[in-house]
XYZ file of C-alpha atoms in Angstrom:
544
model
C -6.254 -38.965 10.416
C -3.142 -40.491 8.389
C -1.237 -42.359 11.148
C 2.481 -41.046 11.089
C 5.949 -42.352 13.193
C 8.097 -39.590 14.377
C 11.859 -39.609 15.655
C 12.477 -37.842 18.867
C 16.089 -37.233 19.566
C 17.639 -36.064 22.676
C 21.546 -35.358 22.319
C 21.965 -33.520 25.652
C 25.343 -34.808 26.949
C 26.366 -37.561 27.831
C 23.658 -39.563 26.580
C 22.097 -39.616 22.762
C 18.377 -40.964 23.438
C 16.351 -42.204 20.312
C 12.569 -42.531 20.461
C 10.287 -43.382 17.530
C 6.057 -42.291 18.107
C 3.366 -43.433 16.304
C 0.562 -41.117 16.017
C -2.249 -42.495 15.641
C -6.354 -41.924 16.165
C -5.946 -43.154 19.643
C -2.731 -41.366 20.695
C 0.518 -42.218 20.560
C 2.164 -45.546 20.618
C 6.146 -45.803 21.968
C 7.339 -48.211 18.883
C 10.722 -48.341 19.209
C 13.550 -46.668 22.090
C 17.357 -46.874 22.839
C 20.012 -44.560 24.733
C 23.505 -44.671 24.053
C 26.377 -43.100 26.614
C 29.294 -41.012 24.744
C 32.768 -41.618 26.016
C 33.832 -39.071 28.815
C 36.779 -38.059 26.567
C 34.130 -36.874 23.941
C 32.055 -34.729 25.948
C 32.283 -31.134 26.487
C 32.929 -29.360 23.088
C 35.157 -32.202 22.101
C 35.903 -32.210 18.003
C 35.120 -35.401 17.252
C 31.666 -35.282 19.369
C 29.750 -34.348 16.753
C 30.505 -37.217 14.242
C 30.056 -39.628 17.399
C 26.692 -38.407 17.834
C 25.540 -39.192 14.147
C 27.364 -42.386 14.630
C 25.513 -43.541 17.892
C 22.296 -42.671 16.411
C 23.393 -44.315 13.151
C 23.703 -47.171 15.388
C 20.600 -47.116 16.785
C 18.571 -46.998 14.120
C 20.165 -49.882 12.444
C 19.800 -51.754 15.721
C 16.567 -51.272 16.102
C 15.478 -51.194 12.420
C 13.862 -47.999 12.715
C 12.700 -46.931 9.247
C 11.589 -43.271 9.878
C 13.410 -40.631 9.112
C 11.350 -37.721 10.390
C 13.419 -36.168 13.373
C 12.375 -33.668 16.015
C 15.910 -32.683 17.803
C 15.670 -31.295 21.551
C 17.658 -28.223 21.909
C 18.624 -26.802 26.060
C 21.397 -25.404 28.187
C 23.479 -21.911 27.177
C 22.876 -22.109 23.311
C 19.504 -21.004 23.435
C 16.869 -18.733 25.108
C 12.919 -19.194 25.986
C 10.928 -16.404 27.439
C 7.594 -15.244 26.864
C 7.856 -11.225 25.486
C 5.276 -8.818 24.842
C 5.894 -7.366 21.492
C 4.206 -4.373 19.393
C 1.747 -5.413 16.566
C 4.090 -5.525 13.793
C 4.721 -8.435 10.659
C 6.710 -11.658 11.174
C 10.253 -10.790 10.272
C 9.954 -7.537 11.950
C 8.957 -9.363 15.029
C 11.508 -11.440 14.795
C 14.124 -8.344 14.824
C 12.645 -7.020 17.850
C 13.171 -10.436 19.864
C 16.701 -10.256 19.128
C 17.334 -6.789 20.291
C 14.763 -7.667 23.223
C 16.892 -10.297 24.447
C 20.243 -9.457 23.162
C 21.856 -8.855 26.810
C 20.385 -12.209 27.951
C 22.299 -14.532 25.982
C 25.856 -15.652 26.002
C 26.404 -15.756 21.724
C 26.772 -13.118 19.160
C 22.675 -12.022 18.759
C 23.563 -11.316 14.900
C 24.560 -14.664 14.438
C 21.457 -16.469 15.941
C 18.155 -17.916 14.535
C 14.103 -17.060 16.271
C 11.277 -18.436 15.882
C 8.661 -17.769 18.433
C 4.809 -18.821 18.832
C 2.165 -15.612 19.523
C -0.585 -16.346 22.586
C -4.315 -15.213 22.414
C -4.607 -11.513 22.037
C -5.697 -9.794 25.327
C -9.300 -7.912 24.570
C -8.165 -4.207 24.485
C -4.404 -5.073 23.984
C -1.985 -2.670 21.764
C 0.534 -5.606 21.943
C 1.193 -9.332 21.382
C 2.574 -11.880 23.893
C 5.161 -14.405 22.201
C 6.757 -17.147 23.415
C 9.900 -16.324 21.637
C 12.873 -19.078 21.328
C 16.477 -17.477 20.119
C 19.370 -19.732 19.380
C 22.853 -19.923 18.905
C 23.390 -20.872 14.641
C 26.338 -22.225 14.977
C 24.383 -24.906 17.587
C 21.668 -25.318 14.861
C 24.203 -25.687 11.927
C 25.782 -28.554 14.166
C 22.347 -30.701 14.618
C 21.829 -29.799 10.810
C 25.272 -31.776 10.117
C 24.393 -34.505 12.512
C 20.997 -35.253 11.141
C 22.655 -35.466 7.781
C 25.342 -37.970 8.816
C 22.448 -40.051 9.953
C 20.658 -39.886 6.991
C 17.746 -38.357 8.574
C 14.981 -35.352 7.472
C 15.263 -32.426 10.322
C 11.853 -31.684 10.762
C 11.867 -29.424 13.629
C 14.353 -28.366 16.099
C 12.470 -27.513 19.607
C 13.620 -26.160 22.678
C 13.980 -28.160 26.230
C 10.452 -26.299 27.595
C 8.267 -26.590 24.179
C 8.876 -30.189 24.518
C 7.771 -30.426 28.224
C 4.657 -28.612 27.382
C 3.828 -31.218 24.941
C 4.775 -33.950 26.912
C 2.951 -32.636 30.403
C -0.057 -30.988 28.237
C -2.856 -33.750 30.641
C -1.551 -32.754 33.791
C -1.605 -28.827 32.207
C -5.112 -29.606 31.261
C -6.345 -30.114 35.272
C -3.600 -27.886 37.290
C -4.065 -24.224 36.874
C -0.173 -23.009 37.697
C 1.969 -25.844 37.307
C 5.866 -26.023 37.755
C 7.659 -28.717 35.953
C 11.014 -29.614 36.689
C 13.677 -31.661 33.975
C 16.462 -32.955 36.668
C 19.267 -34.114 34.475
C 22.480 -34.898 34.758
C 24.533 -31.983 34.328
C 21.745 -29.711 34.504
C 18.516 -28.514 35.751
C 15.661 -27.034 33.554
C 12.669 -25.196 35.846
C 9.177 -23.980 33.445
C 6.408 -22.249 34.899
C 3.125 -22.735 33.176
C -0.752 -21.132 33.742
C -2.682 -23.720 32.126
C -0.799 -24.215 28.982
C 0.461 -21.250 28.793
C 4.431 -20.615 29.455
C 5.146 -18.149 31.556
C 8.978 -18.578 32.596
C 11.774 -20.362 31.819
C 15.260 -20.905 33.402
C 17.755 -23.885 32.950
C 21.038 -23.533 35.618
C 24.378 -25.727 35.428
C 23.471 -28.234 38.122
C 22.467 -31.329 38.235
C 22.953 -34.877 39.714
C 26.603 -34.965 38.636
C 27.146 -32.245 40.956
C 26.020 -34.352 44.060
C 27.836 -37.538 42.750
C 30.937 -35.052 42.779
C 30.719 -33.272 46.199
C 30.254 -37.016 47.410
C 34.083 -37.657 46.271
C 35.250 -35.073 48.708
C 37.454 -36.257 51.405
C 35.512 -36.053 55.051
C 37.639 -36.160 58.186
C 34.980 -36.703 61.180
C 35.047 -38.468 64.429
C 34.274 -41.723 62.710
C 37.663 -41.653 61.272
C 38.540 -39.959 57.319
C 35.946 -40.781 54.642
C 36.600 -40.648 50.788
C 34.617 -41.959 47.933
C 35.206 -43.407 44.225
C 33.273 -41.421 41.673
C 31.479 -44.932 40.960
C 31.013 -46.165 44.747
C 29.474 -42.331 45.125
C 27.263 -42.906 41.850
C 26.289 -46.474 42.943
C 25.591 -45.052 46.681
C 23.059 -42.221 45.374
C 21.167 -44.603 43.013
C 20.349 -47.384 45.157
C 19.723 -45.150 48.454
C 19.322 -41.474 47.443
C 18.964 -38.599 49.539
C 19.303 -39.069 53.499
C 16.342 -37.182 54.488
C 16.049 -39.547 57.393
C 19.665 -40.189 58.555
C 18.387 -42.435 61.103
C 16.478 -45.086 58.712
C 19.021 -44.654 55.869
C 20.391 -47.784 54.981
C 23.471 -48.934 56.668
C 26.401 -48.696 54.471
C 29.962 -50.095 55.734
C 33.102 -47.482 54.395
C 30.494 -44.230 55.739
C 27.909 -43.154 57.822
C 24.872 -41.889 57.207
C 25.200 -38.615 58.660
C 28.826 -38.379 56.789
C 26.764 -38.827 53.410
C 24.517 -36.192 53.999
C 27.643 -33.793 55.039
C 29.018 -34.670 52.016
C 26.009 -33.938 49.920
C 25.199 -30.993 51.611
C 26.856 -28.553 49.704
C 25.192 -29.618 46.158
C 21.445 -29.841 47.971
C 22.007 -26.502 49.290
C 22.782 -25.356 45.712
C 20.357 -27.091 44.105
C 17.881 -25.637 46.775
C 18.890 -21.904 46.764
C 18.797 -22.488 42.618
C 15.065 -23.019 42.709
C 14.380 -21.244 45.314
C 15.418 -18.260 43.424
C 13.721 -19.389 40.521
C 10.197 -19.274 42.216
C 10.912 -16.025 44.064
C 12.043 -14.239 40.228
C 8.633 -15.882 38.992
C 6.507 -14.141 41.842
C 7.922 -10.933 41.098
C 7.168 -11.484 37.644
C 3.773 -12.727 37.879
C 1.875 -10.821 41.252
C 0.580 -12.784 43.820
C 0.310 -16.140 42.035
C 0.089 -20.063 44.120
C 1.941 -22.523 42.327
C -0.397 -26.234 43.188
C 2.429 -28.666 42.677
C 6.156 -29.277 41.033
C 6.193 -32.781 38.946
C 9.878 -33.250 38.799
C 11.029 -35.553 35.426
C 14.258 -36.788 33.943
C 17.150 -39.180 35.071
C 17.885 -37.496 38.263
C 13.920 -37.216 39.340
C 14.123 -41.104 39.932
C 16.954 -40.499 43.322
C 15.346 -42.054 45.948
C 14.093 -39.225 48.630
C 15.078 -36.534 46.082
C 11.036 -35.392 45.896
C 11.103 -35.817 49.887
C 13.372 -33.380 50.339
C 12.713 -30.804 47.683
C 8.923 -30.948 49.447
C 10.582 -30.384 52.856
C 12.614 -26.946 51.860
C 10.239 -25.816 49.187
C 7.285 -26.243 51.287
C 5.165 -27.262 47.598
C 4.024 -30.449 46.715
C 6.393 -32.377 44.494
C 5.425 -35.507 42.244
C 6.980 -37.676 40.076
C 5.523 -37.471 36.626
C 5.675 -40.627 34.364
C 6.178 -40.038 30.536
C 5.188 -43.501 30.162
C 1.414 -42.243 31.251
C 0.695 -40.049 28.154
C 2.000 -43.005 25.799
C 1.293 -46.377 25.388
C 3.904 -48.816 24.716
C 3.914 -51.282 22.005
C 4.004 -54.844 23.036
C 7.673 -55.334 21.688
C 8.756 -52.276 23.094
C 6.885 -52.944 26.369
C 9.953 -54.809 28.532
C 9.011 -54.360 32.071
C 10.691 -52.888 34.343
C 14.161 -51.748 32.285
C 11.657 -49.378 30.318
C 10.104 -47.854 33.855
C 13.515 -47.419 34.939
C 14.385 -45.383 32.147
C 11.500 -43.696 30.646
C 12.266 -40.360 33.143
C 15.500 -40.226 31.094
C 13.339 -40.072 27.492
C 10.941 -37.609 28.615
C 11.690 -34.679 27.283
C 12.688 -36.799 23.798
C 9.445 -38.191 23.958
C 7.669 -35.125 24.394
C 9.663 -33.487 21.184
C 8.099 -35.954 19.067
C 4.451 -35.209 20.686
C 5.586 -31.783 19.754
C 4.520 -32.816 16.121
C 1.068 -32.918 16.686
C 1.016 -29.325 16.521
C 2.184 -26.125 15.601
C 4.704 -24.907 17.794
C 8.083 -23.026 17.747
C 10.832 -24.893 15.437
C 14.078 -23.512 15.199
C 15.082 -25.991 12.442
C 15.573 -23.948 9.045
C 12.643 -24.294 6.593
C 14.592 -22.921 3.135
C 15.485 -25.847 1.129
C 12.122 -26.626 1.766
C 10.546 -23.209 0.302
C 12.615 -23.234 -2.899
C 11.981 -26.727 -4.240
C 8.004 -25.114 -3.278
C 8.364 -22.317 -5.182
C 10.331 -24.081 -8.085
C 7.513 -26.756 -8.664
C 4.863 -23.673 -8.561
C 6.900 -21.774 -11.649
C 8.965 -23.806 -13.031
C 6.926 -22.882 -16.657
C 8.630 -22.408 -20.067
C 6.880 -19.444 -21.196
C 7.035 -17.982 -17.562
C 10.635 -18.482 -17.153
C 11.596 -17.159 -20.926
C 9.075 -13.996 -20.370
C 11.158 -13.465 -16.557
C 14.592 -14.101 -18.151
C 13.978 -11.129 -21.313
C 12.995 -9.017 -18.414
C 15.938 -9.545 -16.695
C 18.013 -8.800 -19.631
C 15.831 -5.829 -21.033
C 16.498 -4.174 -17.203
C 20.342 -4.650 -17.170
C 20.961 -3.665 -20.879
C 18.550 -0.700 -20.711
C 20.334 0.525 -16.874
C 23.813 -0.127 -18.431
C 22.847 2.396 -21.001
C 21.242 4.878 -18.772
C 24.507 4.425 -16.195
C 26.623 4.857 -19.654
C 24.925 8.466 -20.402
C 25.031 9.688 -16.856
C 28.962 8.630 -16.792
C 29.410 10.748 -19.645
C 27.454 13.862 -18.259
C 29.308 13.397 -15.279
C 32.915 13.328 -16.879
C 32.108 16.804 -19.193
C 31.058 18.385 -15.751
C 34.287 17.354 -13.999
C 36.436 18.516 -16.092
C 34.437 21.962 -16.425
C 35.066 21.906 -12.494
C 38.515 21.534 -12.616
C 39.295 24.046 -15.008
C 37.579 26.285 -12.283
C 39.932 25.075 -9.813
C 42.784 25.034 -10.917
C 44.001 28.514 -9.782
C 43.073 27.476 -6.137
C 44.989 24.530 -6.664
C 48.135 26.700 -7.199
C 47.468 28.922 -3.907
C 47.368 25.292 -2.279
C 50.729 24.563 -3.059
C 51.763 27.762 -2.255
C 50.392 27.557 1.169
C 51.741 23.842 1.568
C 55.656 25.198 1.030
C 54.717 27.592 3.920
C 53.498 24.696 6.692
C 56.724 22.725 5.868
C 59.039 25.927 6.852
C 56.864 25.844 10.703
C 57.422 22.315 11.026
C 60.380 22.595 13.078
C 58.662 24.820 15.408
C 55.963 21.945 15.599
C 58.331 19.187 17.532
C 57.348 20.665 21.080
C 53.746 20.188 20.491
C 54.156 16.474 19.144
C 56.382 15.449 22.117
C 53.500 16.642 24.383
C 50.610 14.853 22.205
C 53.049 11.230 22.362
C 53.323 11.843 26.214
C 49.041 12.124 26.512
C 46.797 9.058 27.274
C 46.131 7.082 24.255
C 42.427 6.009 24.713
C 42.422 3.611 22.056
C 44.792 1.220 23.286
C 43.124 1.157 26.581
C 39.733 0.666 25.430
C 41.446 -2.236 22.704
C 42.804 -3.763 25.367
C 39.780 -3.801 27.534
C 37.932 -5.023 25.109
C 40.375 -7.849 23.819
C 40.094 -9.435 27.148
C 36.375 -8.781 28.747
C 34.319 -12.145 29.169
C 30.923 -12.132 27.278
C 29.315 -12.561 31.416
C 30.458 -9.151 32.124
C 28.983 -6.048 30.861
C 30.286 -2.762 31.453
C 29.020 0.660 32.691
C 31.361 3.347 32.124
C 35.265 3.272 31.810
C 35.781 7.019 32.794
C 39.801 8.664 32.039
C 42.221 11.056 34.507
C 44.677 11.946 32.423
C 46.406 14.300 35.037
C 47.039 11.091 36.839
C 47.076 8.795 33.613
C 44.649 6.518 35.282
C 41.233 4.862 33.655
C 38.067 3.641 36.584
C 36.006 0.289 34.811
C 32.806 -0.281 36.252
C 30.305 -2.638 35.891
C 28.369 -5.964 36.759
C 29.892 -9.916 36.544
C 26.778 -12.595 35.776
C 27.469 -15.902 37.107
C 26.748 -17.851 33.509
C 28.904 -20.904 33.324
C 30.986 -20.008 36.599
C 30.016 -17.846 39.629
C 30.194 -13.960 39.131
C 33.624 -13.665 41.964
C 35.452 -16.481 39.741
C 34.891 -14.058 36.394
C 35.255 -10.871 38.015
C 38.818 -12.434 39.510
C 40.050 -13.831 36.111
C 39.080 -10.252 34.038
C 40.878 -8.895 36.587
C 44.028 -10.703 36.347
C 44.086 -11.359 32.630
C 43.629 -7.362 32.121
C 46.683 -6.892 34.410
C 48.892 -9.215 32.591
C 48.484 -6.281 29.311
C 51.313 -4.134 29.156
C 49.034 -1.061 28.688
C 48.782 -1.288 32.287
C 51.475 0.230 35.299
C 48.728 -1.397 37.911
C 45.508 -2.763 38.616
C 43.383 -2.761 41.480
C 39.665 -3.839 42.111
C 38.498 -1.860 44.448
C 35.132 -2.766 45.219
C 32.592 -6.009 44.690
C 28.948 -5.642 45.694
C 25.728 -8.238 44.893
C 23.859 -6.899 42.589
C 19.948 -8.527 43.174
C 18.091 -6.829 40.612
C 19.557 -9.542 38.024
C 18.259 -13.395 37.878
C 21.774 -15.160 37.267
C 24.121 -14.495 40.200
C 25.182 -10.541 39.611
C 28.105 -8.206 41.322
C 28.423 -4.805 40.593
C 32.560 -4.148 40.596
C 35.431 -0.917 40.081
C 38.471 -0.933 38.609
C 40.993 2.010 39.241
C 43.992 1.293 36.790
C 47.430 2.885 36.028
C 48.416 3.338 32.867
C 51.818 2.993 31.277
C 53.957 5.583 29.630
């Protein structure tokens, strides 16, 4: 085995996280690991955020003299899709088709502009079709980690999804634990896989993440103890050292708040966080029969909050460990400083396990073309070959501009034989045309009525112009008697809850001057959907 370093790079906001692996005959060896924290003003779609990302990791590798230039990018969060699909036997690319019209109504980007890759399981004895794990993504995301790689002067080797790289990372404790749940707490999110030995069954990543308890700490809290409010910082600082109050009686005193005022305060984000997962494993048993899960192993930045394992254990009612990405690598004695590397080795897990993702085949949504043509160029790139292919060429075009040139004339000498036949019917044409212009007059009534009927068009334009891509409609139904249009349909809670988009398709739609008036007149949970769903009508007026 030719020992190889590999680049693992994690650019999940707010952080960019570098690791280099050596694989070697024994495993692999951690040689080399920073993490860098974007400025808040960057973050979130920003312009500028991509150039700062190619510039912190620019950064880091001249810091750390990192000579590789391999790079296996992590990839998570709305931009892109995992799910294990059972497709018919047919070949690669028409595989491919069928995930994207498969999974079309699951994501939040255009499915046309979007790139797959997916991985096929073991076929089933007796099986007419094969199970995928199937991985669609956003190209505009991909084209952006393209550009960044570039700026950094590095070689995108592979681009691979949040889950791919957990299976990787995880595959030991995989090995030993027949249905294993592993949990990526982040920051700003929350990424939940299900796996039967190695084997991915489901996965789900949700907006919510230790942020969102910092943040509901903040709130102001008026109790008997007097009015309690928080700095973001004193909140952040608060969480790290002491974590969850599972106990409220042995939490650590704390001067400006109580105890049992923290744990008010953090309620609301636990609950979420708990009703999240919950909902997670409840969509997975439906999926998957009667089915124990043995444990959770919880990883990431946020997995390391004191008490946070206590009390997912406690309203779960699973086992929940703390999983160690420093146990399925061995760090190199330079690398190897103590205790600042066990603090924050949860934070590189899921970069370190997109590097072990190199070891073998797996799903890469990184484009391979540049690749394939400099391939195929070396293969033919023969005099003789090329001189033969080129007269071809030119034989084919000269020879169909010839036949084209023949048919053109054929097909001239035939139209003008056709018109000649014409021509007399072309006369009674005219004569009929002077006719219609004499009733015109007696057409006005009938116009007036067609400009005073509903014009469709405008209403369904204007639906569409202002429908969120988290809303799909059902049927928009017409009563032209009363000139009014019904819209119904179901709200997903993708990016904000299901009530806030129903509320602001409602009032943007109302603001078009198509519309007299607009009511919504009825909202009702829709649980046959995993995100957050409400079915909703619309009964709307429209305008002369």
């Amino acid at each position: 085995m030719i020992e190889k370093s590999i680049l693992g790079i994690d650019l999940r906001a707010p952080f960019v996280k570098v690791v280099e692996l050596k694989n070697t005959t024994s495993g692999f060896i951690l040689s080399s690991w920073a993490i860098d924290e974007l400025q808040n003003d960057l973050i979130d779609k920003h312009p500028d955020m991509e150039a700062a990302q190619g510039a912190s990791i620019k950064k880091i590798i001249t810091e750390k003299s990192i000579k590789t230039k391999e790079a296996y990018f992590v990839i998570g969060g709305r931009d892109v899709l995992v799910k294990k699909l059972s497709m018919p036997k047919l070949s690669h690319e028409e595989i491919k088709q069928a995930i994207i019209w498969k999974v079309k109504d699951e994501i939040v980007f255009n499915a046309e502009e979007s790139i797959v890759d997916y991985s096929p399981l073991a076929l089933k004895p007796g099986s007419e079709e094969q199970e995928v794990i199937a991985a669609i993504v956003n190209r505009e995301t991909i084209k952006r980690i393209g550009e960044i790689a570039l700026s950094a002067n590095l070689k995108l080797a592979s681009i691979v999804p949040v889950p791919v790289a957990l299976r990787s990372l995880c595959m030991g404790e995989l090995a030993k634990t027949p249905v294993l749940f592993i949990m990526y707490m982040g920051r700003r999110t929350m990424n939940m896989s299900f796996f039967k030995g190695s084997e991915l069954l489901i996965n789900r990543e949700v907006s919510i993440g230790g942020e969102d308890i910092t943040h509901a700490m903040t709130s102001v809290l008026v109790s008997d103890e007097g009015r309690s409010e928080l700095k973001y910082e004193e909140a952040e600082k608060i969480k790290r050292e002491h974590g969850i109050p599972v106990n409220i009686e042995a939490y650590p005193a704390i001067p400006q708040i109580t105890s049992a005022n923290i744990y008010s305060l953090m309620r609301p984000a636990l609950e979420r966080m708990q009703d999240e997962i919950s909902r997670t494993i409840e969509y997975f048993k439906g999926q998957e029969g009667d089915i124990t899960i043995n444990k959770i192993l919880v990883v990431g930045g946020e997995s390391k909050t004191p008490n946070i394992r206590e009390f997912l254990s406690g309203v779960l009612g699973l086992p929940v460990e703390f999983f160690d990405p420093l146990s399925e690598v061995k760090a190199a004695d330079g690398v190897n400083d103590g205790e600042k590397l066990k603090e924050i080795s949860p934070r590189l897990a899921c970069a370190i396990g997109a590097a072990m993702a190199s070891a073998e085949k797996n799903i890469n949504l990184a484009p391979q073309i540049e690749d394939k043509w400099k391939s195929m160029l070396r293969k033919h790139a023969n005099p003789i070959k090329v001189f033969t292919i080129l007269f071809l060429i030119l034989f084919t075009y000269y020879s169909g501009m010839v036949f084209v040139s023949y048919n053109l004339s054929n097909s001239i000498n035939k139209a003008e034989k056709i018109l000649a036949d014409i021509k007399p019917r072309l006369l009674r044409i005219e004569a009929l045309e002077k006719a219609m212009k004499e009733e015109e007059g007696r057409r006005g009534i009938f116009k007036s009525i067609e400009l005073s009927r509903v014009k469709i068009p405008v209403v369904l334009e204007a639906i569409s112009a202002n429908i969120p891509e988290s809303i799909l409609i059902d049927s928009i139904t017409f009563m032209e008697a009363d000139r009014k249009t019904t819209i119904r349909g179901v709200s997903l809670g993708r990016g904000d809850s299901a009530e806030n988009i129903i509320s602001k398709f409602v009032s943007k739609l109302s603001e078009n001057t198509v519309f007299e008036s607009l009511q919504l007149v009825s909202v009702i949970r829709a649980d046959e959907y995993l995100y957050d769903a409400f079915n909703f009508e619309v009964i709307g007026v429209i305008r002369k």
